[in-house]
Short mmCIF file of C-alpha atoms in Angstrom, two decimals:
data_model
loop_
_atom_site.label_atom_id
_atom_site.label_comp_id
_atom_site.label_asym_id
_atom_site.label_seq_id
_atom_site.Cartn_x
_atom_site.Cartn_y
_atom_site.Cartn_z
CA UNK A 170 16.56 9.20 7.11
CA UNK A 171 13.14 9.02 7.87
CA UNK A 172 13.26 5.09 6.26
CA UNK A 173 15.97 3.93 8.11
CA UNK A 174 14.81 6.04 11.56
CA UNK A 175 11.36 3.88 10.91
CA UNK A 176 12.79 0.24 11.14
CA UNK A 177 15.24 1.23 14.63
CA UNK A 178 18.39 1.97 12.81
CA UNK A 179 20.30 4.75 14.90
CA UNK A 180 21.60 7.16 12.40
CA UNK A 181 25.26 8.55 13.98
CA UNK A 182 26.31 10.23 10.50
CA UNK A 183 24.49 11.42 7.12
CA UNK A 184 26.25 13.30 4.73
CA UNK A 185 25.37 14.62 1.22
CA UNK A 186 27.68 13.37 -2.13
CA UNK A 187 26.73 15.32 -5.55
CA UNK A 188 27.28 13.07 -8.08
CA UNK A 189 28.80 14.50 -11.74
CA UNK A 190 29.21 11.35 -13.07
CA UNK A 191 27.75 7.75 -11.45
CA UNK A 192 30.60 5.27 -11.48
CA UNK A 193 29.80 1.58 -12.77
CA UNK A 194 32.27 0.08 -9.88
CA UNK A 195 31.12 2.75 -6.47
CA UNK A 196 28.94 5.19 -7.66
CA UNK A 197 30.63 7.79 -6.00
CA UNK A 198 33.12 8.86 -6.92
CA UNK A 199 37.18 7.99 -5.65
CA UNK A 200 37.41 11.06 -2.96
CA UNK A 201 33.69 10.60 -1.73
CA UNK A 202 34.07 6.93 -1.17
CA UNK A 203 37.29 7.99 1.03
CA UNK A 204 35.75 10.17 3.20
CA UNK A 205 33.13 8.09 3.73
CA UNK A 206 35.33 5.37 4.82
CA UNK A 207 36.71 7.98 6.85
CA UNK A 208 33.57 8.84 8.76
CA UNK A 209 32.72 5.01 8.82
CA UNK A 210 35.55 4.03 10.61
CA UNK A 211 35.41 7.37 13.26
CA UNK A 212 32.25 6.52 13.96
CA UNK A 213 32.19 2.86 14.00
CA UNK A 214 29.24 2.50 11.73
CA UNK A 215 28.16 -0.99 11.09
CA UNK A 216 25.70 -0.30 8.00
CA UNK A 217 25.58 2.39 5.70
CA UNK A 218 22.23 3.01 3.86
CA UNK A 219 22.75 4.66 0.24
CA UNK A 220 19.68 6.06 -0.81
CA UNK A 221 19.69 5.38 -4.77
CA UNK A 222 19.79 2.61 -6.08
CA UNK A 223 22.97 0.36 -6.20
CA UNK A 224 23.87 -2.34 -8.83
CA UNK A 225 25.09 -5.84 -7.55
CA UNK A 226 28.86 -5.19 -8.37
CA UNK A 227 28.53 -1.12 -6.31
CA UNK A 228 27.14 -3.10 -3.51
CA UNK A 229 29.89 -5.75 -3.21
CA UNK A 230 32.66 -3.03 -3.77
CA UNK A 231 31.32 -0.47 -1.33
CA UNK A 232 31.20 -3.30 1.09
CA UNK A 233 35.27 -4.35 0.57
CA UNK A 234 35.84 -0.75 0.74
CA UNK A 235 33.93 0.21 4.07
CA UNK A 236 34.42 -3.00 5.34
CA UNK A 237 30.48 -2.80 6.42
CA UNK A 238 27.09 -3.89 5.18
CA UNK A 239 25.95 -1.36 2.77
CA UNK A 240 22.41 -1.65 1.39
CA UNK A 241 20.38 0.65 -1.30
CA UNK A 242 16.98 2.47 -0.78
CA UNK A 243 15.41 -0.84 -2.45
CA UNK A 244 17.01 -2.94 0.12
CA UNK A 245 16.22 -0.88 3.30
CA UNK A 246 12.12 -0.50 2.28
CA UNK A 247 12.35 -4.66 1.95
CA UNK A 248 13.75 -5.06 5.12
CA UNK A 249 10.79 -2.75 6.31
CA UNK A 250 8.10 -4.41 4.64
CA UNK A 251 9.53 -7.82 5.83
CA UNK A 252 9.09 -6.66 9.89
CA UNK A 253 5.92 -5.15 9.33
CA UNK A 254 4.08 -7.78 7.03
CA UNK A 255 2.01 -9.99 9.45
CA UNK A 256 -1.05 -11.77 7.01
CA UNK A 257 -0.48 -14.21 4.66
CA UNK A 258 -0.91 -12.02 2.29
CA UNK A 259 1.35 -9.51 3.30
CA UNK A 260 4.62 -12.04 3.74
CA UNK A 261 4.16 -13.77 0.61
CA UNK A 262 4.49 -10.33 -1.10
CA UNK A 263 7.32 -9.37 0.71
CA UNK A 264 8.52 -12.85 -0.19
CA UNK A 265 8.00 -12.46 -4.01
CA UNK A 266 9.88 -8.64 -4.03
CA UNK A 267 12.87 -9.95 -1.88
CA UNK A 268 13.61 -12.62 -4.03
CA UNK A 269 13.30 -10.93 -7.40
CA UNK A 270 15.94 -8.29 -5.75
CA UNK A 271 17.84 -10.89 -4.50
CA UNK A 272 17.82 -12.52 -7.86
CA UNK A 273 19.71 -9.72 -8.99
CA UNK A 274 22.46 -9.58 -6.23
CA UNK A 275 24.05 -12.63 -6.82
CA UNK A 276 27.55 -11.74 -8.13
CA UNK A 277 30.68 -13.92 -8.33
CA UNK A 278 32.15 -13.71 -4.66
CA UNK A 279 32.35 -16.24 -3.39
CA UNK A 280 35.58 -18.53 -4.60
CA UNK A 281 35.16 -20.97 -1.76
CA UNK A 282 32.18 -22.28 -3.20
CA UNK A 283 32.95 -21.59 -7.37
CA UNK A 284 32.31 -25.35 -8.51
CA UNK A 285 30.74 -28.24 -6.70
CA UNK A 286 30.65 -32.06 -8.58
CA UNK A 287 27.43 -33.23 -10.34
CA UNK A 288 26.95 -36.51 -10.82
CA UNK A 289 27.23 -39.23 -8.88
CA UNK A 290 30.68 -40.11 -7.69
CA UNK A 291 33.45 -40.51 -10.47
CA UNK A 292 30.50 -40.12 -13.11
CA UNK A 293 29.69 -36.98 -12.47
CA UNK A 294 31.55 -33.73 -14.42
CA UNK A 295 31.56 -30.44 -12.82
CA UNK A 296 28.49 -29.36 -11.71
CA UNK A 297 26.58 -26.33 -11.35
CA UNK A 298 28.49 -22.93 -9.65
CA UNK A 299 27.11 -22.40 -6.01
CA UNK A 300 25.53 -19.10 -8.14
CA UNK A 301 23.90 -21.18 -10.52
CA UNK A 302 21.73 -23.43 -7.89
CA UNK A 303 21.13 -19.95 -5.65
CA UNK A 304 19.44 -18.62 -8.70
CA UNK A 305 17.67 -21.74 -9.74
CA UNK A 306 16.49 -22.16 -6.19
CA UNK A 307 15.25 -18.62 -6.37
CA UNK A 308 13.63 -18.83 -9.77
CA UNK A 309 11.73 -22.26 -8.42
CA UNK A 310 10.52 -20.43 -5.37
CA UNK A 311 9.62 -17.21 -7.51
CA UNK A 312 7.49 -19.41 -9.45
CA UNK A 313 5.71 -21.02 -6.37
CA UNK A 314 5.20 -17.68 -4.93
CA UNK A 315 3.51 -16.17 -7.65
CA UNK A 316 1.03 -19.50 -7.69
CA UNK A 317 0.33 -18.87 -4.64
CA UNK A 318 -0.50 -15.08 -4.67
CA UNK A 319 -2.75 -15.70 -8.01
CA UNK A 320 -4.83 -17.69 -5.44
CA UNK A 321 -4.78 -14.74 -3.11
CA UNK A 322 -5.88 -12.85 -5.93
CA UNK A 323 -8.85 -14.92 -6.59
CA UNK A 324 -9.41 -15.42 -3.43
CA UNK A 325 -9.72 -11.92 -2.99
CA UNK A 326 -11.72 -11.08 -6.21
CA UNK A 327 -14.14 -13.99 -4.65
CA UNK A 328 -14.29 -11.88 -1.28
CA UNK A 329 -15.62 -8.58 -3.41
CA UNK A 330 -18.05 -10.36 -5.88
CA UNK A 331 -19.31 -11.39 -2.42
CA UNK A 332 -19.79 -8.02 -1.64
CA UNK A 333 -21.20 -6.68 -4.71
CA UNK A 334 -23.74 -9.51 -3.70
CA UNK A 335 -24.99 -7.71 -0.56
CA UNK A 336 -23.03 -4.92 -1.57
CA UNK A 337 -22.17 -2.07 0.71
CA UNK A 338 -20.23 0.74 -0.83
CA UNK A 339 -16.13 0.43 -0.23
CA UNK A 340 -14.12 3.69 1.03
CA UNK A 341 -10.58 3.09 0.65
CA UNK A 342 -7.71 4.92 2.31
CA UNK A 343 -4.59 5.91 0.05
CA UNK A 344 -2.22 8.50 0.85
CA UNK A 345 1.64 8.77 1.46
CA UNK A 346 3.24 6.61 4.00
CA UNK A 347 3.16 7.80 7.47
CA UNK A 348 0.12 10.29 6.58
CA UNK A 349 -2.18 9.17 9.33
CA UNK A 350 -4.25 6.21 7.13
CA UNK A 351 -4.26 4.16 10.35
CA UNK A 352 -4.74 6.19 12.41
CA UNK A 353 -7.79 7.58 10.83
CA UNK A 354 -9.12 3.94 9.97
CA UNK A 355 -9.13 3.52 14.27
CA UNK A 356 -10.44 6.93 14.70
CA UNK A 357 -13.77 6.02 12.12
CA UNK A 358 -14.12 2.29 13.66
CA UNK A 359 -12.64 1.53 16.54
CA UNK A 360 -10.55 -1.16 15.46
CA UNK A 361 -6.89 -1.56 16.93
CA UNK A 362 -4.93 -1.53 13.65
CA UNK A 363 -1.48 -1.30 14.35
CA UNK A 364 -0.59 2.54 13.95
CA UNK A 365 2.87 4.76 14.92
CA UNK A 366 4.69 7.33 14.24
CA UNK A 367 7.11 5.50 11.68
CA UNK A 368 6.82 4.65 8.11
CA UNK A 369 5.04 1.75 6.49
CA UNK A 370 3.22 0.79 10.03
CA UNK A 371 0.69 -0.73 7.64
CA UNK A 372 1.44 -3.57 5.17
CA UNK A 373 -1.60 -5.60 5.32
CA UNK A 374 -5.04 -4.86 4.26
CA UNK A 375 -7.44 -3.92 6.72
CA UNK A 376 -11.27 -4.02 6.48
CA UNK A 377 -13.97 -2.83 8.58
CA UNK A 378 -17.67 -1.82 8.53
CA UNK A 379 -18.79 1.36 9.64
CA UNK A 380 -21.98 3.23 10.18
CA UNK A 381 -22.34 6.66 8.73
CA UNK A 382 -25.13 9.76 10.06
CA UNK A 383 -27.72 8.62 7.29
CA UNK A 384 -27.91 4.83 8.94
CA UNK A 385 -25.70 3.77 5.61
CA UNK A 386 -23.10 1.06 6.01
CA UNK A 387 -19.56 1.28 4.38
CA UNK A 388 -16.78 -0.97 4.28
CA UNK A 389 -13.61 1.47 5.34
CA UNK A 390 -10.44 -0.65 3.88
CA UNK A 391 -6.69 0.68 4.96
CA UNK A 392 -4.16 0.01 2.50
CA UNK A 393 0.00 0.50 2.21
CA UNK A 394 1.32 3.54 2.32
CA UNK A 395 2.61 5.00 -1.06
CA UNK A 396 6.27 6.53 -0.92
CA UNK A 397 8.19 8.07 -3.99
CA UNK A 398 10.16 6.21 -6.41
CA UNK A 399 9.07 3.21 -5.17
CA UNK A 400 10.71 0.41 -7.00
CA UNK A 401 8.89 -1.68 -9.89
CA UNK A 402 9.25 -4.75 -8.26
CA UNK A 403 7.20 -3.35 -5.26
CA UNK A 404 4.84 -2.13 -6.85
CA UNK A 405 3.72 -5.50 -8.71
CA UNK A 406 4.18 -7.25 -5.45
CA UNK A 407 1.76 -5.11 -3.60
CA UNK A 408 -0.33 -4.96 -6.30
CA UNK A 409 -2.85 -7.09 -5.01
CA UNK A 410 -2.96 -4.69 -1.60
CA UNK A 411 -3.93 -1.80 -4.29
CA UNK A 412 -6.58 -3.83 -5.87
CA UNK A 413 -8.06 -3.05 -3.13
CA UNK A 414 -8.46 0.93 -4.49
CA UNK A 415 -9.22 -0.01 -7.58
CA UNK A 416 -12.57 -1.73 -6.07
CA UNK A 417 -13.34 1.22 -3.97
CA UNK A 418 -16.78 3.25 -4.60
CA UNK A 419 -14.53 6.48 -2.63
CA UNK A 420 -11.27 6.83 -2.46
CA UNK A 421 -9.84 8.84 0.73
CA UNK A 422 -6.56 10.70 0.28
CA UNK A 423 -4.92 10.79 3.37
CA UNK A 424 -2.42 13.78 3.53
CA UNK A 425 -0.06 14.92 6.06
CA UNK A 426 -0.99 18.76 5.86
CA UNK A 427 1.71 19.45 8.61
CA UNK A 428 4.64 17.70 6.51
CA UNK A 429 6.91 20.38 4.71
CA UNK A 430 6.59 18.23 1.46
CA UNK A 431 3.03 17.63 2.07
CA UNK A 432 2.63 18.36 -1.50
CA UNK A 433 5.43 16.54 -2.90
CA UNK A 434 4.03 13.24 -1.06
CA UNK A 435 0.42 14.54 -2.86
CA UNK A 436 1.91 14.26 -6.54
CA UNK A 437 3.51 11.42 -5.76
CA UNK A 438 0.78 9.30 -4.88
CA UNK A 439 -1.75 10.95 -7.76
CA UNK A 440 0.94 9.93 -9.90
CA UNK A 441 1.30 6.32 -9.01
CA UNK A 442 -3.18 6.24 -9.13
CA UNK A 443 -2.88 7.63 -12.61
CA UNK A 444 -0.51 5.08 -13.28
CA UNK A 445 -2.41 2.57 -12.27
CA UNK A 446 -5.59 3.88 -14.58
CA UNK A 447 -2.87 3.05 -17.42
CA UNK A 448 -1.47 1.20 -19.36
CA UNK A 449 -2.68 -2.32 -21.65
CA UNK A 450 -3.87 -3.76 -18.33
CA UNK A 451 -5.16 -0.63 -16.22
CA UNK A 452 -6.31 -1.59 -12.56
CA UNK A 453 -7.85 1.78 -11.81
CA UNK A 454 -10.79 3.71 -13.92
CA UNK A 455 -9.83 7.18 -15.32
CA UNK A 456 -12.49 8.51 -13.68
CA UNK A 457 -10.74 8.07 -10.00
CA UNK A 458 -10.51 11.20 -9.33
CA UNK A 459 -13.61 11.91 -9.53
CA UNK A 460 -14.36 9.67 -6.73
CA UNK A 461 -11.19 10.95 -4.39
CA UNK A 462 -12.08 12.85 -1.52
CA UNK A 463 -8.51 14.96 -0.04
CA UNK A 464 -8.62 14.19 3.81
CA UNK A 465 -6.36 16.90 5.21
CA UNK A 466 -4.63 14.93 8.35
CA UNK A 467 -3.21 15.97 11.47
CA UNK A 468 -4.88 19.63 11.48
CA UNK A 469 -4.05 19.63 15.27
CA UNK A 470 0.06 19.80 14.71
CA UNK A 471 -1.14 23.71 12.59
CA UNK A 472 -3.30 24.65 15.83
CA UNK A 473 -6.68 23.36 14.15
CA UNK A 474 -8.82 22.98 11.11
CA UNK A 475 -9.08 26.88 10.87
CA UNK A 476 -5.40 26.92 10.24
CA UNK A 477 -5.56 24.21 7.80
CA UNK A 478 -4.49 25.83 4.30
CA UNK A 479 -6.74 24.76 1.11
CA UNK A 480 -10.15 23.77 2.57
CA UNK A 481 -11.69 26.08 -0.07
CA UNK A 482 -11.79 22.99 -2.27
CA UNK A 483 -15.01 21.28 -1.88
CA UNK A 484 -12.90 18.04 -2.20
CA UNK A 485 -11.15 18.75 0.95
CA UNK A 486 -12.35 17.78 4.14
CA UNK A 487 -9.41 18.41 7.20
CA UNK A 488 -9.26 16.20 10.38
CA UNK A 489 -6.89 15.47 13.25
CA UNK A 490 -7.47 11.42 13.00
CA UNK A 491 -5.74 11.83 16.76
CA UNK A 492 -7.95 14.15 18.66
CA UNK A 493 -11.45 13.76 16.65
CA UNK A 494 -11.65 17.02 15.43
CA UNK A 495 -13.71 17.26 11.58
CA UNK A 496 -14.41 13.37 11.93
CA UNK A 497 -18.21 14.56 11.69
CA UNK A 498 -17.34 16.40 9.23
CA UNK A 499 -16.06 13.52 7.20
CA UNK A 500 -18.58 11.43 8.06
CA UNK A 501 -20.95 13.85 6.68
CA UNK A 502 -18.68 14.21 3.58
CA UNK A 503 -19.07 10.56 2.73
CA UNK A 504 -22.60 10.71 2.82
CA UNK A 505 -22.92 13.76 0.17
CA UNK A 506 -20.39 11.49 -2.56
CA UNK A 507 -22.71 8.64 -1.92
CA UNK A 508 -26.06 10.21 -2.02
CA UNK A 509 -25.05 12.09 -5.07
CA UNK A 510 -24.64 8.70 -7.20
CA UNK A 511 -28.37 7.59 -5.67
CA UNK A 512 -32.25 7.23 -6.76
CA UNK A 513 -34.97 8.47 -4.99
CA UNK A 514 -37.82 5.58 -5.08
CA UNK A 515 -41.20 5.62 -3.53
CA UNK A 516 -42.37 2.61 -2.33
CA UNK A 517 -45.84 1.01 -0.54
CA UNK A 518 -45.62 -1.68 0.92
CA UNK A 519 -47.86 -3.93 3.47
CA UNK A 520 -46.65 -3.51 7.35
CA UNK A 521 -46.40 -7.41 7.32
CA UNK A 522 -43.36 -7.69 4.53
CA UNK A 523 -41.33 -6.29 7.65
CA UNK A 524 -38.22 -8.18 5.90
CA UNK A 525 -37.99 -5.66 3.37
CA UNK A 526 -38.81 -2.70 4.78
CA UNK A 527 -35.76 -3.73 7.36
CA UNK A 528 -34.00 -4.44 3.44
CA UNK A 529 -34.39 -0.89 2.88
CA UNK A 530 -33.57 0.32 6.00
CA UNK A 531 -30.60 -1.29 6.03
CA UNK A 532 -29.34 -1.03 1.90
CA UNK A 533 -30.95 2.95 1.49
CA UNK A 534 -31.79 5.98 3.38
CA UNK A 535 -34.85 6.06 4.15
CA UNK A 536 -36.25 10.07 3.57
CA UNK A 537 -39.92 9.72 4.48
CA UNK A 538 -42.34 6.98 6.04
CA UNK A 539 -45.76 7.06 6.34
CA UNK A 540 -47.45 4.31 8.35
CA UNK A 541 -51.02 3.46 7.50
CA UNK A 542 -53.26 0.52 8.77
CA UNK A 543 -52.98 -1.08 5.18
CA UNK A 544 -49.96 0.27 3.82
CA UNK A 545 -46.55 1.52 4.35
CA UNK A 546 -45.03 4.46 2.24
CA UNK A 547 -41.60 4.81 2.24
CA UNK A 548 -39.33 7.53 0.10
CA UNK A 549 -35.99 5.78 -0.34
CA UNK A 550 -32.66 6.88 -1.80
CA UNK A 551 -31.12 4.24 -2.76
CA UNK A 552 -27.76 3.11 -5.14
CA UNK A 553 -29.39 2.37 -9.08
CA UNK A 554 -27.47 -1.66 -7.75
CA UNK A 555 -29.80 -1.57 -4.92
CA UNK A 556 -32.72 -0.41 -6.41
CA UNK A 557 -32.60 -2.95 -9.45
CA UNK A 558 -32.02 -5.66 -6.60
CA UNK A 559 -34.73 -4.55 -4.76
CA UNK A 560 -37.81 -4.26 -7.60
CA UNK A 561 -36.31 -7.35 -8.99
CA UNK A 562 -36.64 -9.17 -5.77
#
């Protein structure tokens, strides 16, 4: 409900069908399809959302049946992704996933259109079905989409070896859809990412710098929102969006600590990370974890952070990303996962070589300076990236 609430569909009727056995023609079975109708036609419902997923020939029969447009879970997170995906990026992946579901809904209904001539004029013998050419159409497209999002890739694996080159660490935001991530990327930069109440508000990746209390600079990145049993198709569509994690020196998991299934949504995005960490072409280390920090969202719906169940973890930090409470406390958090990986270096260097004492300044924390008429002395933490760069230079 929450799905088909998020994309303006007014829901007039839900209703519950156990299913003992799924039927290859309706799913449902004879009686449940009847009372559906039933409560279709009372309530003049013009599309009827099925959450599981429907084969090509279900679809087309539910559809003569109800006399409506019936779409599958599949279907109705497409037609989310398609209003929300603004970047390049983001509607050539929506692209790619509708047409490989598409691909799969082209059934023999339409008799109007069952043969068209090839050939030219007398010459030609029948031709291809009306079917035939939608799915070669699709499968030429399908083929120029993925081109063109191998370039993104690139593109995008060009962007971060940039960054590696003046390299800032990356914090990226993961959590369940609807969990706050945008909200929370607005509240830590001030940027005006597009954030409500309503899932999948986020589609495109979002990148900003942000200062932190030691003087540090991070790149905060805002990703899609994960959602349970997301189909495959998605996921290798949006897998360049998730490369994004994969890159990421911290990883912040955004939870909804108010939801009921707060939880649930937990295991279900661990499970799609560990996933990802599989596999003959993982895209995530197995050592993720160990660089996930558990940001406990929207404290302020419990009545504050002090009501906020599980902060005994030392992973755990909780925030309202809408009123500013525990942002500090994040802040501060993010500093403690990044110092731990540094060096402490001493350096002396002459007050004139102000270039790289603004290098350090800007690349480390600096922990001590001493300034003398000759010298400068400087105590340094610093990543073991930065410090290489830095003696090497």
């Amino acid at each position: 409900m929450g799905l088909a609430a998020s994309i303006g569909l007014t829901i007039v009727h839900s209703a519950v069908f156990p299913l003992r056995n799924r039927r290859p023609s309706t799913l449902l079975g004879e009686g449940q399809v009847e009372m559906a109708a039933e409560a279709i036609e009372e309530n003049q419902i013009g599309v009827v959302v099925v959450d599981a997923a429907l084969t090509p020939v279900q679809q087309r029969n539910l559809e003569r049946q109800w006399h409506c447009k019936v779409i599958d879970r599949t279907g109705l997170i497409l037609e989310i992704f398609g209003e929300r995906a603004r970047t390049k990026e983001g509607t050539l992946q929506v692209e790619l996933a509708h047409l490989e579901y598409q691909r799969t809904r082209l059934v023999r209904s339409w008799t109007h259109l069952e043969r068209q001539r090839g050939g030219f004029g007398f010459l030609g013998g029948p031709g291809e079905s009306q079917i035939e050419i939608d799915r070669r159409l699709i499968g030429e497209r399908i083929v120029k989409l993925k081109r063109e999002l191998e370039q993104v890739r690139r593109t995008r694996g060009l962007h971060r070896a940039a960054r590696t080159r003046v390299p800032f660490p990356v914090v990226a935001l993961v959590g369940y859809t609807n969990a706050g991530k945008s909200t929370l990327f607005n509240a830590l930069t001030g940027a005006g990412v597009y954030a409500q109440d309503q899932l999948f508000a986020t589609l495109d990746p979002t990148m900003r710098a942000i200062r932190l209390p030691s003087g540090r600079t991070v790149i905060l990145s805002d990703t899609v929102g994960f959602i349970s049993d997301l189909p495959t198709q998605l996921i290798e569509a949006f897998r360049a969006t998730l490369e994004e994690v994969a890159a990421a020196d911290i990883i912040l998991h955004v939870r909804d600590v108010a939801h009921p299934d707060t939880t649930a949504q937990r295991n279900d995005v661990v499970g799609v990370l560990s996933e990802m960490a599989k596999g003959e072409h993982p895209t995530l280390d197995e050592n993720w974890p160990a660089r996930t920090i558990e940001v406990l969202n929207k404290a302020d719906l419990l009545g504050g952070i002090a009501e906020v169940p599980g902060l005994d973890d030392a992973a755990s930090v909780a925030v309202s990303a809408l009123t500013g409470e525990g942002l500090d406390a994040l802040r501060s958090a993010l500093d403690a996962r990044l110092a731990a990986g540094m060096e402490i270096a001493d350096y002396a260097l002459p007050p004139s070589d102000g270039a790289r004492i603004a290098w350090l300044y800007q690349h480390g924390e600096v922990l001590t300076r001493e300034d003398g008429e000759e010298v400068v002395r400087l105590t340094v933490r610093l990543s073991p990236a930065d410090r290489a760069r830095f003696e090497q230079g």
